[in-house]
Amino acid sequence: MKGARVVGALGLVLLVGGYLDFWREPRARLYFGWLPEELAWRLGYVLACVLYLAFVTRVLWVEEDGE
Amino acid sequence: MSDLVPLVAAVGAYALAVLAIGAAATRASARSPEEYFLAGRGLRTVVLFMALFGTNTTTFVLVGIPALAYTLGVGVFGYNVPIIALGIPLTFWWIGSPARRMAKRLGALSPAEIYARRFDSRALGLVLFAAFTVWTLPYMLQAVQGAGLVLRQASGGRVPEALGSGFVLFLALSYTSLGGMRATAWTNVLQGALFLGFVISAFFLMSSSLGGLPAAMEAVRERDPSLLVVVHEGAFAPRAWSSWGLVIALTVIGFPHMLSRLIAARDERSLKHVVVLYPVALTALWLPVVLIGVWGAASIPGLERPDEVLFAMTARHMPAVFGAVAFVAVLAAVMSTLDAMLLTLSSMLVRDVLRPFAGEIRPGTEILVGRVFAALLAAAVYALALFWRDSIFNISRQAFEGYCTLVPVLALGARWRRLTASGAIASVLAGQAVLAAAWSGGFDPRGFLPAFWGLLAAIGVAVAVSLATPPQAPVDLERAFGPGESA
């Protein structure tokens, strides 16, 4: 469980860091002819959040009231 | 006048549907205050998810966000969605889950009552009730004003905003009073399906009308390429960006109407499912509304009120009947929040204000008083909506900052046994005082949002005062946290 908590904490730090992405150069490039680079990056981020939350609910979140 | 027929028909059908749901829930909700205010703590995954998602979605998203994207571009998506996709579900786990367990153990029916009983402190219940109310009233206001604005636009100006706002409030009050939490949760399923269905349809139909996705985006790039990027200055400057991220990620668990939904969950498994579904649904809703606002900047430049961009785009790029559908979708979003706020504030008035002073009240009387309080609240909100004018985004932002400063007490109260009633009360007051000082120009927030400083003050004061005051008795802690719980 301790290892899982460390992974959880590291994942959270990485995700918060990904939101504070002030180092990225602004570019008006369109992927697939329509998807702005800015949105593509953010959609990838949301996908990472879904994976992270699946990890949290399966591993870190212990049901404590026997439900 | 004949062009109003689709609007009247759509609104009429919607009103009948939500009233029918309210009526269907009446008998079960009348059994006890727990049934009326919390649907008997029995919401399962689908209804729980739609109740939370519907409650969380209001005119801020459907009207305010396209308006902001119209002005600032796609950066509005990155400014909000990634951090709420992470923060909201995490707070459901970290705060909502232990708060739900405490509410069940202590027999609490309202968010403030959980903490009042956890600390056995009537004063804390009153302080939390006051703080929740202070921030919920303006949040209700923006929902009601948004509905009035939309009805005026949908009717070509023939239905004044005051009439539209009044109609929406009256309808929400009617089915909420009839069926309580059960009615609002069931109607939220219908409402969520309506507004989510509309924005996804609008996304495809509008992009098709604009010549396809590549043509729509190319038109934006030709008009103003800065709408497709984020430049970290002004509203998106690093300090404003990071403190807004903090505010919007934390604020939702501070909404008493969200916490009420969470404590109505049947079990933890339902909550876990909601946590994973939430980011997916947020993206499905926010991506279309942001792009509609951005496309509007190229397609209909120069709007005097950017708040009108969703409807202007609907009128220009979708078949005529969708004008009525757009209105019903926004109406659904407004009411899915409004009903929850009316119910939760009335539950707090009964459980945290009236009951501690009036003593035991018969269950039937408690429900009746809840209904009367909801009606009085609706009247107060309507009066405020007529006189307080500001942009939907600004009203929402102030409310968000206020809720955010309450989160330390909600989190520490659910997770830290050493927090005391004095620490909790001092924390709430400190957070509010810092916000008030910043907004009145009492100090310079140095590029951060005032809520950032309010949050720091609330955490610091909660910890300092708690450590300086005697801890709660172990027996009281066990009553709240249960034997051997890790929190």
PDB file of N, CA and C in Angstrom, chain A residues 24 29-32 34-47, chain B residues 74 77 228 287:
ATOM      1  N   ARG A  24       5.439  25.790 -22.327  1.00  0.00           N
ATOM      2  CA  ARG A  24       5.094  25.418 -23.715  1.00  0.00           C
ATOM      3  C   ARG A  24       5.014  26.656 -24.599  1.00  0.00           C
ATOM      4  N   ARG A  29      -0.818  25.617 -34.519  1.00  0.00           N
ATOM      5  CA  ARG A  29      -0.826  24.461 -35.422  1.00  0.00           C
ATOM      6  C   ARG A  29      -2.123  23.662 -35.233  1.00  0.00           C
ATOM      7  N   LEU A  30      -2.653  23.123 -36.364  1.00  0.00           N
ATOM      8  CA  LEU A  30      -3.861  22.291 -36.300  1.00  0.00           C
ATOM      9  C   LEU A  30      -3.485  20.843 -36.612  1.00  0.00           C
ATOM     10  N   TYR A  31      -3.794  19.928 -35.698  1.00  0.00           N
ATOM     11  CA  TYR A  31      -3.599  18.504 -35.971  1.00  0.00           C
ATOM     12  C   TYR A  31      -4.831  17.969 -36.706  1.00  0.00           C
ATOM     13  N   PHE A  32      -4.619  17.015 -37.590  1.00  0.00           N
ATOM     14  CA  PHE A  32      -5.696  16.408 -38.405  1.00  0.00           C
ATOM     15  C   PHE A  32      -6.478  17.492 -39.162  1.00  0.00           C
ATOM     16  N   TRP A  34      -7.809  20.101 -38.018  1.00  0.00           N
ATOM     17  CA  TRP A  34      -8.834  20.856 -37.273  1.00  0.00           C
ATOM     18  C   TRP A  34      -8.563  20.990 -35.779  1.00  0.00           C
ATOM     19  N   LEU A  35      -7.725  20.129 -35.209  1.00  0.00           N
ATOM     20  CA  LEU A  35      -7.563  20.136 -33.749  1.00  0.00           C
ATOM     21  C   LEU A  35      -6.370  21.003 -33.340  1.00  0.00           C
ATOM     22  N   PRO A  36      -6.633  22.156 -32.712  1.00  0.00           N
ATOM     23  CA  PRO A  36      -5.516  23.017 -32.309  1.00  0.00           C
ATOM     24  C   PRO A  36      -4.577  22.288 -31.338  1.00  0.00           C
ATOM     25  N   GLU A  37      -3.299  22.561 -31.464  1.00  0.00           N
ATOM     26  CA  GLU A  37      -2.307  21.897 -30.615  1.00  0.00           C
ATOM     27  C   GLU A  37      -2.651  22.071 -29.134  1.00  0.00           C
ATOM     28  N   GLU A  38      -3.118  23.274 -28.784  1.00  0.00           N
ATOM     29  CA  GLU A  38      -3.488  23.547 -27.398  1.00  0.00           C
ATOM     30  C   GLU A  38      -4.558  22.560 -26.898  1.00  0.00           C
ATOM     31  N   LEU A  39      -5.581  22.324 -27.737  1.00  0.00           N
ATOM     32  CA  LEU A  39      -6.642  21.405 -27.318  1.00  0.00           C
ATOM     33  C   LEU A  39      -6.152  19.963 -27.296  1.00  0.00           C
ATOM     34  N   ALA A  40      -5.307  19.597 -28.271  1.00  0.00           N
ATOM     35  CA  ALA A  40      -4.786  18.225 -28.321  1.00  0.00           C
ATOM     36  C   ALA A  40      -4.025  17.912 -27.032  1.00  0.00           C
ATOM     37  N   TRP A  41      -3.221  18.859 -26.588  1.00  0.00           N
ATOM     38  CA  TRP A  41      -2.456  18.688 -25.343  1.00  0.00           C
ATOM     39  C   TRP A  41      -3.394  18.520 -24.157  1.00  0.00           C
ATOM     40  N   ARG A  42      -4.433  19.322 -24.120  1.00  0.00           N
ATOM     41  CA  ARG A  42      -5.351  19.272 -22.974  1.00  0.00           C
ATOM     42  C   ARG A  42      -6.182  17.989 -22.994  1.00  0.00           C
ATOM     43  N   LEU A  43      -6.545  17.533 -24.178  1.00  0.00           N
ATOM     44  CA  LEU A  43      -7.324  16.290 -24.245  1.00  0.00           C
ATOM     45  C   LEU A  43      -6.465  15.106 -23.795  1.00  0.00           C
ATOM     46  N   GLY A  44      -5.194  15.131 -24.167  1.00  0.00           N
ATOM     47  CA  GLY A  44      -4.276  14.092 -23.696  1.00  0.00           C
ATOM     48  C   GLY A  44      -4.167  14.128 -22.175  1.00  0.00           C
ATOM     49  N   TYR A  45      -4.174  15.321 -21.631  1.00  0.00           N
ATOM     50  CA  TYR A  45      -4.093  15.495 -20.178  1.00  0.00           C
ATOM     51  C   TYR A  45      -5.332  14.880 -19.500  1.00  0.00           C
ATOM     52  N   VAL A  46      -6.500  15.136 -20.072  1.00  0.00           N
ATOM     53  CA  VAL A  46      -7.730  14.595 -19.470  1.00  0.00           C
ATOM     54  C   VAL A  46      -7.702  13.065 -19.504  1.00  0.00           C
ATOM     55  N   LEU A  47      -7.178  12.509 -20.592  1.00  0.00           N
ATOM     56  CA  LEU A  47      -7.060  11.048 -20.680  1.00  0.00           C
ATOM     57  C   LEU A  47      -6.159  10.531 -19.553  1.00  0.00           C
TER      58      LEU A  47
ATOM     59  N   VAL B  74      -9.425  29.177 -27.460  1.00  0.00           N
ATOM     60  CA  VAL B  74      -9.460  27.804 -26.942  1.00  0.00           C
ATOM     61  C   VAL B  74      -8.755  27.667 -25.593  1.00  0.00           C
ATOM     62  N   PHE B  77     -10.585  26.343 -22.515  1.00  0.00           N
ATOM     63  CA  PHE B  77     -10.696  24.905 -22.218  1.00  0.00           C
ATOM     64  C   PHE B  77      -9.565  24.489 -21.272  1.00  0.00           C
ATOM     65  N   LEU B 228      -6.352  30.439 -31.054  1.00  0.00           N
ATOM     66  CA  LEU B 228      -6.040  29.006 -31.044  1.00  0.00           C
ATOM     67  C   LEU B 228      -4.893  28.659 -30.098  1.00  0.00           C
ATOM     68  N   LEU B 287     -15.867  20.646 -24.384  1.00  0.00           N
ATOM     69  CA  LEU B 287     -15.210  20.803 -25.692  1.00  0.00           C
ATOM     70  C   LEU B 287     -16.149  21.457 -26.712  1.00  0.00           C
TER      71      LEU B 287
END
